[in-house]
Short mmCIF file of C-alpha atoms in Angstrom, two decimals:
data_model
loop_
_atom_site.label_atom_id
_atom_site.label_comp_id
_atom_site.label_asym_id
_atom_site.label_seq_id
_atom_site.Cartn_x
_atom_site.Cartn_y
_atom_site.Cartn_z
CA MET A 1 -38.15 32.02 2.53
CA THR A 2 -35.23 34.43 2.11
CA GLN A 3 -33.10 33.55 -0.92
CA SER A 4 -29.71 34.84 -1.98
CA ILE A 5 -27.36 32.43 -3.65
CA LEU A 6 -23.62 31.91 -3.57
CA PHE A 7 -22.53 29.71 -6.49
CA GLN A 8 -19.37 27.62 -6.32
CA HIS A 9 -17.79 25.53 -9.04
CA GLY A 10 -15.43 22.82 -7.81
CA THR A 11 -13.93 22.35 -4.36
CA LEU A 12 -10.77 23.52 -2.65
CA ALA A 13 -10.09 19.89 -1.60
CA MET A 14 -9.97 18.96 -5.29
CA LEU A 15 -7.32 21.65 -5.94
CA ALA A 16 -5.34 20.42 -2.92
CA ASP A 17 -5.11 17.05 -4.69
CA GLY A 18 -3.86 18.63 -7.93
CA LEU A 19 -7.08 18.54 -9.99
CA PHE A 20 -6.46 21.77 -11.90
CA ASP A 21 -8.38 20.99 -15.11
CA GLY A 22 -10.81 23.72 -16.08
CA THR A 23 -14.32 22.28 -16.10
CA ILE A 24 -16.62 25.26 -16.65
CA THR A 25 -16.21 28.12 -19.13
CA LEU A 26 -15.99 31.68 -17.89
CA LYS A 27 -19.12 32.36 -19.98
CA GLU A 28 -21.13 29.72 -18.05
CA LEU A 29 -19.72 30.91 -14.73
CA LEU A 30 -20.76 34.53 -15.39
CA LYS A 31 -24.38 33.36 -15.85
CA LYS A 32 -24.33 32.58 -12.10
CA GLY A 33 -23.20 35.97 -10.87
CA ASP A 34 -21.48 39.26 -11.67
CA THR A 35 -19.04 39.31 -8.75
CA GLY A 36 -16.58 36.73 -7.50
CA ILE A 37 -13.15 35.15 -7.37
CA GLY A 38 -11.48 32.01 -8.71
CA THR A 39 -8.60 30.65 -10.72
CA ALA A 40 -8.08 29.45 -14.31
CA GLU A 41 -7.02 26.05 -15.70
CA GLY A 42 -3.67 24.92 -14.33
CA LEU A 43 -4.04 27.47 -11.47
CA ASP A 44 -3.17 30.14 -14.03
CA GLY A 45 -3.33 33.23 -11.83
CA GLU A 46 -6.06 34.70 -9.68
CA LEU A 47 -9.48 35.71 -11.00
CA ILE A 48 -11.41 38.75 -9.82
CA ILE A 49 -14.92 39.28 -11.21
CA LEU A 50 -16.56 42.71 -10.86
CA ASN A 51 -19.64 44.06 -12.66
CA GLY A 52 -19.71 40.91 -14.78
CA ILE A 53 -16.13 41.43 -16.05
CA ALA A 54 -13.36 38.97 -15.19
CA TYR A 55 -9.75 40.02 -14.57
CA GLN A 56 -6.91 37.52 -14.34
CA ALA A 57 -3.90 38.53 -12.22
CA LYS A 58 -1.00 36.42 -13.47
CA ALA A 59 2.24 35.32 -11.84
CA ASP A 60 4.25 37.65 -14.12
CA GLY A 61 2.54 40.62 -12.50
CA THR A 62 0.24 41.45 -15.42
CA VAL A 63 -3.55 41.59 -15.34
CA VAL A 64 -5.54 40.50 -18.40
CA GLN A 65 -9.22 40.08 -19.26
CA PRO A 66 -9.54 36.38 -20.03
CA ASP A 67 -11.55 35.13 -23.01
CA GLU A 68 -15.07 33.86 -22.27
CA ASP A 69 -13.97 30.36 -23.32
CA THR A 70 -11.33 30.28 -20.55
CA LEU A 71 -11.77 27.12 -18.50
CA ILE A 72 -12.14 27.42 -14.74
CA PRO A 73 -11.46 24.67 -12.17
CA PHE A 74 -12.61 26.58 -9.07
CA ALA A 75 -14.56 29.80 -8.54
CA ASN A 76 -17.24 31.51 -6.48
CA VAL A 77 -19.69 34.03 -7.91
CA HIS A 78 -22.85 35.81 -6.78
CA GLN A 79 -25.07 38.69 -7.85
CA TRP A 80 -23.74 41.78 -6.10
CA ASP A 81 -26.62 43.14 -4.03
CA PRO A 82 -25.23 44.19 -0.65
CA ALA A 83 -27.59 44.33 2.29
CA SER A 84 -25.32 46.68 4.21
CA GLU A 85 -22.51 49.16 3.67
CA VAL A 86 -20.06 50.33 6.33
CA ASP A 87 -17.39 53.04 6.17
CA LEU A 88 -13.95 51.79 7.11
CA ASN A 89 -10.90 53.66 8.36
CA GLN A 90 -7.46 52.30 9.19
CA CYS A 91 -8.70 48.73 9.09
CA SER A 92 -7.40 45.27 8.31
CA THR A 93 -8.65 41.67 8.22
CA SER A 94 -9.62 41.52 11.88
CA ASP A 95 -11.80 44.62 11.52
CA ILE A 96 -13.76 43.04 8.67
CA MET A 97 -14.20 39.87 10.74
CA GLY A 98 -15.35 42.13 13.56
CA VAL A 99 -18.22 43.44 11.41
CA ILE A 100 -19.26 39.91 10.38
CA GLU A 101 -19.21 38.79 14.01
CA ALA A 102 -21.07 41.85 15.30
CA GLU A 103 -23.78 41.28 12.68
CA HIS A 104 -24.08 37.58 13.66
CA LEU A 105 -23.23 36.30 10.19
CA THR A 106 -20.55 33.78 11.19
CA ASN A 107 -22.80 30.73 10.61
CA THR A 108 -23.50 31.38 6.94
CA MET A 109 -21.54 32.38 3.84
CA VAL A 110 -21.03 36.10 3.30
CA GLY A 111 -20.00 37.93 0.13
CA LEU A 112 -18.11 41.18 0.51
CA THR A 113 -16.30 43.95 -1.31
CA VAL A 114 -14.10 46.72 0.10
CA ALA A 115 -13.66 49.69 -2.23
CA GLY A 116 -11.21 52.34 -1.19
CA GLU A 117 -7.71 53.61 -0.63
CA PHE A 118 -5.20 51.06 0.58
CA ASP A 119 -2.06 51.89 2.51
CA MET A 120 -0.69 48.48 1.58
CA VAL A 121 -1.82 45.40 -0.33
CA LYS A 122 0.23 42.20 -0.45
CA THR A 123 -0.90 39.64 -3.01
CA ARG A 124 0.22 36.40 -4.56
CA ALA A 125 -0.50 34.81 -7.91
CA VAL A 126 0.12 31.17 -8.73
CA LYS A 127 2.07 30.32 -11.89
CA LYS A 128 0.27 28.20 -14.50
CA GLN A 129 0.98 24.54 -13.88
CA ASN A 130 1.20 21.88 -16.56
CA LYS A 131 0.25 18.22 -16.52
CA PRO A 132 1.03 16.08 -14.67
CA TYR A 133 -0.18 18.63 -12.12
CA PRO A 134 1.55 18.89 -8.72
CA THR A 135 -0.48 19.24 -5.52
CA LEU A 136 -1.61 22.69 -4.35
CA ALA A 137 1.00 22.74 -1.58
CA LYS A 138 3.80 22.18 -4.12
CA THR A 139 2.68 25.14 -6.26
CA ALA A 140 3.30 27.44 -3.27
CA SER A 141 7.02 27.42 -4.05
CA GLU A 142 6.27 28.76 -7.54
CA GLN A 143 3.94 31.58 -6.61
CA ALA A 144 4.83 35.22 -7.14
CA VAL A 145 4.31 37.62 -4.23
CA PHE A 146 3.70 41.33 -4.81
CA GLN A 147 3.27 44.34 -2.56
CA LYS A 148 1.92 47.78 -3.44
CA ASN A 149 1.66 50.79 -1.18
CA SER A 150 -0.83 53.68 -1.56
CA ILE A 151 -3.13 52.12 -4.12
CA SER A 152 -6.83 52.52 -4.95
CA GLY A 153 -8.82 49.41 -5.63
CA MET A 154 -11.20 46.78 -4.44
CA LEU A 155 -11.15 43.64 -2.33
CA VAL A 156 -13.62 40.99 -3.47
CA GLY A 157 -14.28 37.77 -1.63
CA TYR A 158 -16.09 35.64 0.89
CA TYR A 159 -16.38 34.61 4.48
CA THR A 160 -16.99 30.86 4.95
CA PRO A 161 -17.84 29.17 8.30
CA GLY A 162 -15.42 26.51 9.56
CA LEU A 163 -18.00 23.75 8.90
CA TYR A 164 -17.34 24.13 5.16
CA GLU A 165 -13.54 24.03 5.32
CA GLY A 166 -12.16 21.87 2.53
CA MET A 167 -15.17 22.54 0.33
CA GLY A 168 -13.97 26.14 0.38
CA VAL A 169 -11.52 28.40 2.21
CA LYS A 170 -12.43 28.76 5.90
CA GLY A 171 -12.76 32.35 7.13
CA LEU A 172 -12.00 35.24 4.79
CA HIS A 173 -10.85 34.53 1.22
CA LEU A 174 -10.12 37.80 -0.59
CA HIS A 175 -8.72 38.82 -3.95
CA PHE A 176 -7.72 42.37 -4.94
CA ILE A 177 -7.90 44.38 -8.13
CA SER A 178 -6.56 47.91 -8.44
CA GLU A 179 -8.80 50.70 -9.70
CA ASP A 180 -6.78 50.90 -12.94
CA HIS A 181 -7.03 47.09 -13.36
CA GLN A 182 -3.24 46.79 -13.64
CA PHE A 183 -2.54 45.04 -10.35
CA GLY A 184 -4.23 42.25 -8.47
CA GLY A 185 -4.10 38.80 -6.92
CA HIS A 186 -4.98 36.61 -3.96
CA VAL A 187 -4.71 38.79 -0.86
CA LEU A 188 -2.11 37.85 1.74
CA ASP A 189 -2.36 41.07 3.74
CA PHE A 190 -3.78 44.58 3.48
CA GLU A 191 -4.31 47.89 5.27
CA VAL A 192 -7.24 50.11 4.30
CA VAL A 193 -6.80 53.84 4.87
CA SER A 194 -10.38 54.66 3.99
CA GLY A 195 -12.97 52.64 2.20
CA GLU A 196 -16.42 51.15 2.14
CA LEU A 197 -17.24 47.57 3.10
CA ALA A 198 -20.36 46.23 1.35
CA TYR A 199 -21.58 42.78 2.35
CA GLN A 200 -24.43 40.34 1.94
CA ALA A 201 -25.16 37.06 3.76
CA PHE A 202 -26.30 34.14 1.61
CA SER A 203 -29.25 31.91 2.50
CA ASP A 204 -28.26 29.45 -0.21
CA PHE A 205 -25.00 27.88 -1.27
CA GLN A 206 -25.01 26.09 -4.63
CA LEU A 207 -22.07 23.78 -5.13
CA HIS A 208 -21.60 22.67 -8.73
CA LEU A 209 -19.25 19.71 -9.19
CA PRO A 210 -17.46 18.72 -12.43
CA VAL A 211 -19.29 15.38 -12.73
CA ASP A 212 -18.41 15.13 -16.43
CA ASN A 213 -14.66 15.23 -15.63
CA LYS A 214 -13.29 11.70 -15.34
CA ASP A 215 -10.26 12.74 -13.28
CA PHE A 216 -12.55 14.34 -10.69
CA MET A 217 -14.98 11.45 -10.56
CA THR A 218 -12.30 8.76 -10.20
CA TYR A 219 -9.72 10.38 -7.91
CA GLU A 220 -9.12 9.14 -4.39
CA PRO A 221 -9.38 12.19 -2.10
CA THR A 222 -6.70 12.82 0.49
CA ALA A 223 -8.06 12.70 4.04
CA LEU A 224 -9.60 16.05 5.00
CA ASP A 225 -7.17 16.72 7.85
CA ASP A 226 -4.26 16.40 5.41
CA VAL A 227 -6.07 18.67 2.94
CA LYS A 228 -6.40 21.29 5.68
CA ALA A 229 -2.67 21.13 6.36
CA ASP A 230 -1.94 21.47 2.62
CA ILE A 231 -4.26 24.46 2.32
CA LYS A 232 -2.57 26.14 5.27
CA GLN A 233 0.80 25.67 3.58
CA ALA A 234 -0.50 27.02 0.24
CA GLU A 235 -2.11 30.09 1.85
CA MET B 1 -23.21 21.71 -18.22
CA THR B 2 -24.95 18.72 -16.63
CA GLN B 3 -27.42 19.78 -13.93
CA SER B 4 -29.26 17.68 -11.36
CA ILE B 5 -29.85 19.22 -7.96
CA LEU B 6 -29.89 17.86 -4.44
CA PHE B 7 -31.56 20.35 -2.09
CA GLN B 8 -30.74 20.44 1.62
CA HIS B 9 -32.33 22.53 4.33
CA GLY B 10 -30.20 22.97 7.46
CA THR B 11 -27.08 21.10 8.51
CA LEU B 12 -26.39 17.99 10.53
CA ALA B 13 -23.88 20.00 12.61
CA MET B 14 -26.72 22.30 13.66
CA LEU B 15 -28.77 19.32 14.87
CA ALA B 16 -25.72 17.99 16.75
CA ASP B 17 -25.75 21.26 18.72
CA GLY B 18 -29.46 20.94 19.56
CA LEU B 19 -30.93 23.40 17.05
CA PHE B 20 -34.17 21.49 16.44
CA ASP B 21 -36.47 24.41 15.52
CA GLY B 22 -38.38 23.86 12.31
CA THR B 23 -37.38 26.59 9.84
CA ILE B 24 -39.02 25.60 6.55
CA THR B 25 -42.55 24.33 5.98
CA LEU B 26 -43.12 20.93 4.42
CA LYS B 27 -44.99 22.78 1.65
CA GLU B 28 -41.90 24.87 0.78
CA LEU B 29 -39.64 21.83 1.02
CA LEU B 30 -41.78 19.83 -1.43
CA LYS B 31 -41.32 22.57 -4.04
CA LYS B 32 -37.66 21.49 -4.16
CA GLY B 33 -38.23 17.80 -4.85
CA ASP B 34 -40.62 14.86 -4.71
CA THR B 35 -38.28 12.39 -2.98
CA GLY B 36 -36.23 12.68 0.18
CA ILE B 37 -35.69 12.27 3.89
CA GLY B 38 -35.60 14.51 6.96
CA THR B 39 -37.00 15.12 10.40
CA ALA B 40 -39.67 17.42 11.90
CA GLU B 41 -39.43 20.16 14.55
CA GLY B 42 -38.01 18.88 17.83
CA LEU B 43 -36.63 15.81 15.97
CA ASP B 44 -40.19 14.51 15.89
CA GLY B 45 -39.66 11.22 14.06
CA GLU B 46 -38.17 10.40 10.68
CA LEU B 47 -39.49 11.78 7.39
CA ILE B 48 -39.68 9.80 4.17
CA ILE B 49 -40.82 11.62 1.03
CA LEU B 50 -41.94 9.60 -2.00
CA ASN B 51 -43.86 10.77 -5.07
CA GLY B 52 -44.29 14.17 -3.43
CA ILE B 53 -45.97 12.69 -0.33
CA ALA B 54 -44.33 12.92 3.11
CA TYR B 55 -44.60 10.19 5.73
CA GLN B 56 -43.51 10.70 9.33
CA ALA B 57 -42.39 7.59 11.23
CA LYS B 58 -42.78 8.44 14.91
CA ALA B 59 -41.11 7.06 18.04
CA ASP B 60 -44.40 5.38 19.10
CA GLY B 61 -44.19 3.15 16.02
CA THR B 62 -46.94 4.88 14.05
CA VAL B 63 -46.58 6.49 10.61
CA VAL B 64 -48.61 9.60 9.78
CA GLN B 65 -48.83 11.99 6.84
CA PRO B 66 -47.78 15.34 8.32
CA ASP B 67 -49.65 18.54 7.52
CA GLU B 68 -48.09 20.80 4.87
CA ASP B 69 -47.51 23.45 7.56
CA THR B 70 -45.26 21.07 9.51
CA LEU B 71 -41.96 22.78 10.27
CA ILE B 72 -38.74 21.03 9.27
CA PRO B 73 -35.27 21.69 10.75
CA PHE B 74 -33.30 19.37 8.44
CA ALA B 75 -34.14 17.55 5.21
CA ASN B 76 -32.86 16.54 1.78
CA VAL B 77 -35.05 16.37 -1.31
CA HIS B 78 -34.58 15.93 -5.05
CA GLN B 79 -36.64 15.23 -8.15
CA TRP B 80 -36.64 11.47 -8.59
CA ASP B 81 -35.17 10.81 -12.04
CA PRO B 82 -32.80 7.86 -11.74
CA ALA B 83 -30.04 7.53 -14.31
CA SER B 84 -29.63 3.81 -13.62
CA GLU B 85 -31.51 0.87 -12.17
CA VAL B 86 -29.94 -2.35 -10.90
CA ASP B 87 -31.56 -5.58 -9.74
CA LEU B 88 -30.47 -6.61 -6.25
CA ASN B 89 -30.53 -10.00 -4.58
CA GLN B 90 -29.46 -10.90 -1.06
CA CYS B 91 -27.81 -7.56 -0.53
CA SER B 92 -27.04 -5.15 2.26
CA THR B 93 -25.31 -1.77 2.77
CA SER B 94 -21.92 -2.86 1.45
CA ASP B 95 -23.48 -4.07 -1.81
CA ILE B 96 -25.09 -0.68 -2.41
CA MET B 97 -21.76 1.03 -1.67
CA GLY B 98 -20.22 -1.46 -4.11
CA VAL B 99 -22.45 -0.18 -6.92
CA ILE B 100 -21.65 3.48 -6.12
CA GLU B 101 -17.92 2.68 -6.08
CA ALA B 102 -18.02 0.61 -9.29
CA GLU B 103 -19.82 3.47 -11.05
CA HIS B 104 -17.23 6.02 -9.81
CA LEU B 105 -19.78 8.16 -7.99
CA THR B 106 -17.99 8.42 -4.63
CA ASN B 107 -16.88 12.04 -5.17
CA THR B 108 -20.37 13.50 -5.57
CA MET B 109 -23.74 13.23 -3.86
CA VAL B 110 -25.98 10.38 -4.99
CA GLY B 111 -29.72 9.91 -4.44
CA LEU B 112 -31.04 6.38 -4.29
CA THR B 113 -34.08 4.25 -3.67
CA VAL B 114 -34.33 0.50 -3.17
CA ALA B 115 -37.80 -0.95 -3.77
CA GLY B 116 -38.31 -4.58 -2.93
CA GLU B 117 -38.75 -7.40 -0.49
CA PHE B 118 -36.72 -7.14 2.69
CA ASP B 119 -35.70 -10.09 4.82
CA MET B 120 -35.08 -7.69 7.69
CA VAL B 121 -35.24 -3.96 8.34
CA LYS B 122 -34.07 -2.40 11.60
CA THR B 123 -35.03 1.24 12.10
CA ARG B 124 -35.01 3.92 14.75
CA ALA B 125 -37.18 6.95 15.31
CA VAL B 126 -36.29 9.84 17.60
CA LYS B 127 -38.87 11.01 20.14
CA LYS B 128 -40.03 14.62 19.86
CA GLN B 129 -37.87 16.84 22.04
CA ASN B 130 -39.04 19.98 23.79
CA LYS B 131 -37.24 23.21 24.58
CA PRO B 132 -34.68 23.66 25.99
CA TYR B 133 -33.50 21.12 23.42
CA PRO B 134 -30.78 18.60 24.35
CA THR B 135 -27.90 17.83 21.98
CA LEU B 136 -28.36 15.20 19.25
CA ALA B 137 -26.18 12.70 21.13
CA LYS B 138 -28.42 12.97 24.21
CA THR B 139 -31.56 12.18 22.21
CA ALA B 140 -30.04 8.79 21.31
CA SER B 141 -31.04 7.45 24.72
CA GLU B 142 -34.68 8.32 23.96
CA GLN B 143 -34.95 6.83 20.48
CA ALA B 144 -37.16 3.85 19.73
CA VAL B 145 -35.67 0.94 17.77
CA PHE B 146 -37.82 -1.37 15.67
CA GLN B 147 -37.18 -4.49 13.63
CA LYS B 148 -39.41 -6.11 11.02
CA ASN B 149 -38.77 -9.33 9.14
CA SER B 150 -40.23 -10.21 5.71
CA ILE B 151 -41.56 -6.82 4.71
CA SER B 152 -42.13 -5.05 1.38
CA GLY B 153 -41.12 -1.45 1.11
CA MET B 154 -38.62 1.13 0.02
CA LEU B 155 -35.33 2.58 1.17
CA VAL B 156 -34.88 6.26 0.33
CA GLY B 157 -31.72 8.19 0.92
CA TYR B 158 -28.36 9.54 -0.08
CA TYR B 159 -24.68 8.87 -0.39
CA THR B 160 -22.48 11.81 0.68
CA PRO B 161 -18.67 12.00 0.22
CA GLY B 162 -16.56 12.37 3.37
CA LEU B 163 -15.64 15.96 2.43
CA TYR B 164 -19.17 17.05 3.35
CA GLU B 165 -19.33 15.32 6.74
CA GLY B 166 -20.95 17.58 9.31
CA MET B 167 -22.90 19.43 6.66
CA GLY B 168 -24.64 16.09 6.10
CA VAL B 169 -24.28 12.42 7.01
CA LYS B 170 -21.09 10.91 5.52
CA GLY B 171 -21.63 7.75 3.45
CA LEU B 172 -25.11 6.22 3.16
CA HIS B 173 -28.02 7.83 5.01
CA LEU B 174 -31.19 5.82 4.43
CA HIS B 175 -34.76 5.89 5.69
CA PHE B 176 -37.36 3.15 5.13
CA ILE B 177 -41.10 3.13 4.50
CA SER B 178 -43.12 -0.07 4.17
CA GLU B 179 -45.31 -0.62 1.12
CA ASP B 180 -48.45 -0.25 3.28
CA HIS B 181 -47.03 2.98 4.81
CA GLN B 182 -47.51 1.57 8.33
CA PHE B 183 -43.84 1.13 9.27
CA GLY B 184 -40.75 3.22 8.77
CA GLY B 185 -37.79 5.10 10.21
CA HIS B 186 -34.11 5.87 10.00
CA VAL B 187 -32.39 2.69 8.81
CA LEU B 188 -29.90 1.05 11.18
CA ASP B 189 -29.61 -2.21 9.24
CA PHE B 190 -31.32 -4.12 6.45
CA GLU B 191 -31.20 -7.21 4.24
CA VAL B 192 -32.81 -7.14 0.80
CA VAL B 193 -34.07 -10.48 -0.54
CA SER B 194 -34.90 -9.06 -3.95
CA GLY B 195 -35.30 -5.51 -5.09
CA GLU B 196 -34.34 -2.77 -7.46
CA LEU B 197 -31.79 -0.07 -6.74
CA ALA B 198 -32.42 3.17 -8.65
CA TYR B 199 -29.84 5.94 -8.33
CA GLN B 200 -28.80 9.29 -9.69
CA ALA B 201 -25.64 11.34 -9.13
CA PHE B 202 -26.07 15.07 -8.53
CA SER B 203 -24.00 17.73 -10.27
CA ASP B 204 -25.35 20.37 -7.91
CA PHE B 205 -25.87 20.56 -4.18
CA GLN B 206 -28.02 23.44 -2.93
CA LEU B 207 -27.67 24.10 0.78
CA HIS B 208 -30.38 26.34 2.19
CA LEU B 209 -29.66 27.74 5.66
CA PRO B 210 -32.23 29.13 8.14
CA VAL B 211 -30.78 32.67 8.06
CA ASP B 212 -34.03 34.11 9.46
CA ASN B 213 -33.70 31.96 12.61
CA LYS B 214 -31.94 33.90 15.36
CA ASP B 215 -30.88 30.78 17.29
CA PHE B 216 -29.13 29.45 14.19
CA MET B 217 -27.46 32.73 13.32
CA THR B 218 -26.15 33.39 16.84
CA TYR B 219 -25.10 29.94 18.07
CA GLU B 220 -21.48 29.05 18.67
CA PRO B 221 -20.83 25.80 16.75
CA THR B 222 -19.09 22.93 18.49
CA ALA B 223 -15.75 22.05 16.83
CA LEU B 224 -16.32 19.77 13.84
CA ASP B 225 -14.34 16.85 15.28
CA ASP B 226 -16.61 16.83 18.34
CA VAL B 227 -19.67 17.05 16.09
CA LYS B 228 -18.43 13.96 14.23
CA ALA B 229 -18.08 12.06 17.51
CA ASP B 230 -21.61 13.13 18.51
CA ILE B 231 -23.05 12.03 15.18
CA LYS B 232 -21.36 8.64 15.51
CA GLN B 233 -22.94 8.21 18.94
CA ALA B 234 -26.39 9.26 17.64
CA GLU B 235 -26.23 6.94 14.63
#
């Protein structure tokens, strides 16, 4: 049987309910893949993982390389091994979705990167929250939003079918890191001038839950429909 | 990090939309665990896997041991290694849920078996469907329902948090096999006189999707809320 694995630590639903404790080290996470996205304890910025190196785009606009002991509440990683590469010109989100649809990959998870020249990239980074943690929706008012024009860099992220909404982000979930590693974040919008889309569909999805974390094991989850509304507000 | 894996092939949502093709062999499935439940191609009966041996409870009331080449559309398996065992007396579904709740395991997947004497077990088995396959809800009218009183045997199954509804069966999903392996099926109701509940919480959930199956990759999924209504009707 075909095997290619997407690893996920934690759930988006858990973040929606304010469970921001880090429950896996970056070191452990990187054993599961060399490419991915996530966040750090307290929703401290936006993680981008490329070639086995993690970058953390913070709410103050800086990008740092976090220590391997950094604790992570939520992340996705995989081994970068694209099945296909496509040249892109003058494209945006809908064009990437168009490729996934044309290739009949909408019913499984897909990992993707877009390397190239961007006309515009609009990102956000959440500010580190402290205990008692607020809900995800409430952090939205404290996020920093950035926009850069004419920038080289890379989008990294995933497509997730609607069936898995709540466990993860439905549709495209992309982070960005500039070529000079000085700018990045969770992508709100972008325009590619020219670039290359590389993607791979996953046969396997491995969800790892923080079963040793008492807060996670004992919390009463908000109903999924409410979680979806919260996520929409936070995006 | 703690690791104990529940393996799943296929999704319940896929079955709800009538995708009953077998897409993994029993032989491959058994490499992922020695205990579990599932169904065979065309929804041909109810599978119970114990000690690495699969039993197929069919709609005609017989139980057979399927060939290792049998194709499976949907199944869950794990390595039986219970963390806890509890004596049960005069109990039913709500008592098992009571243990899972008291142990704070409701936010992760749990595998469980109940071995013992049953006052009553009511099961169903779906009749093998042929192409073009109907939806899961439509097969409900063709399922056989059985009831046995005073029978020794074992419940095998899983607890799944509501977040994962549609991917799997929310709450308890149990199959039964009698001690003499002559009676079994998907459990609709039961009463334990005396028995032992053995359970284990999973840190990891591995979902394997049939990405080589064209019907799966190209189908247009029904909206999740409609899937949930269909599942309720089929249960």
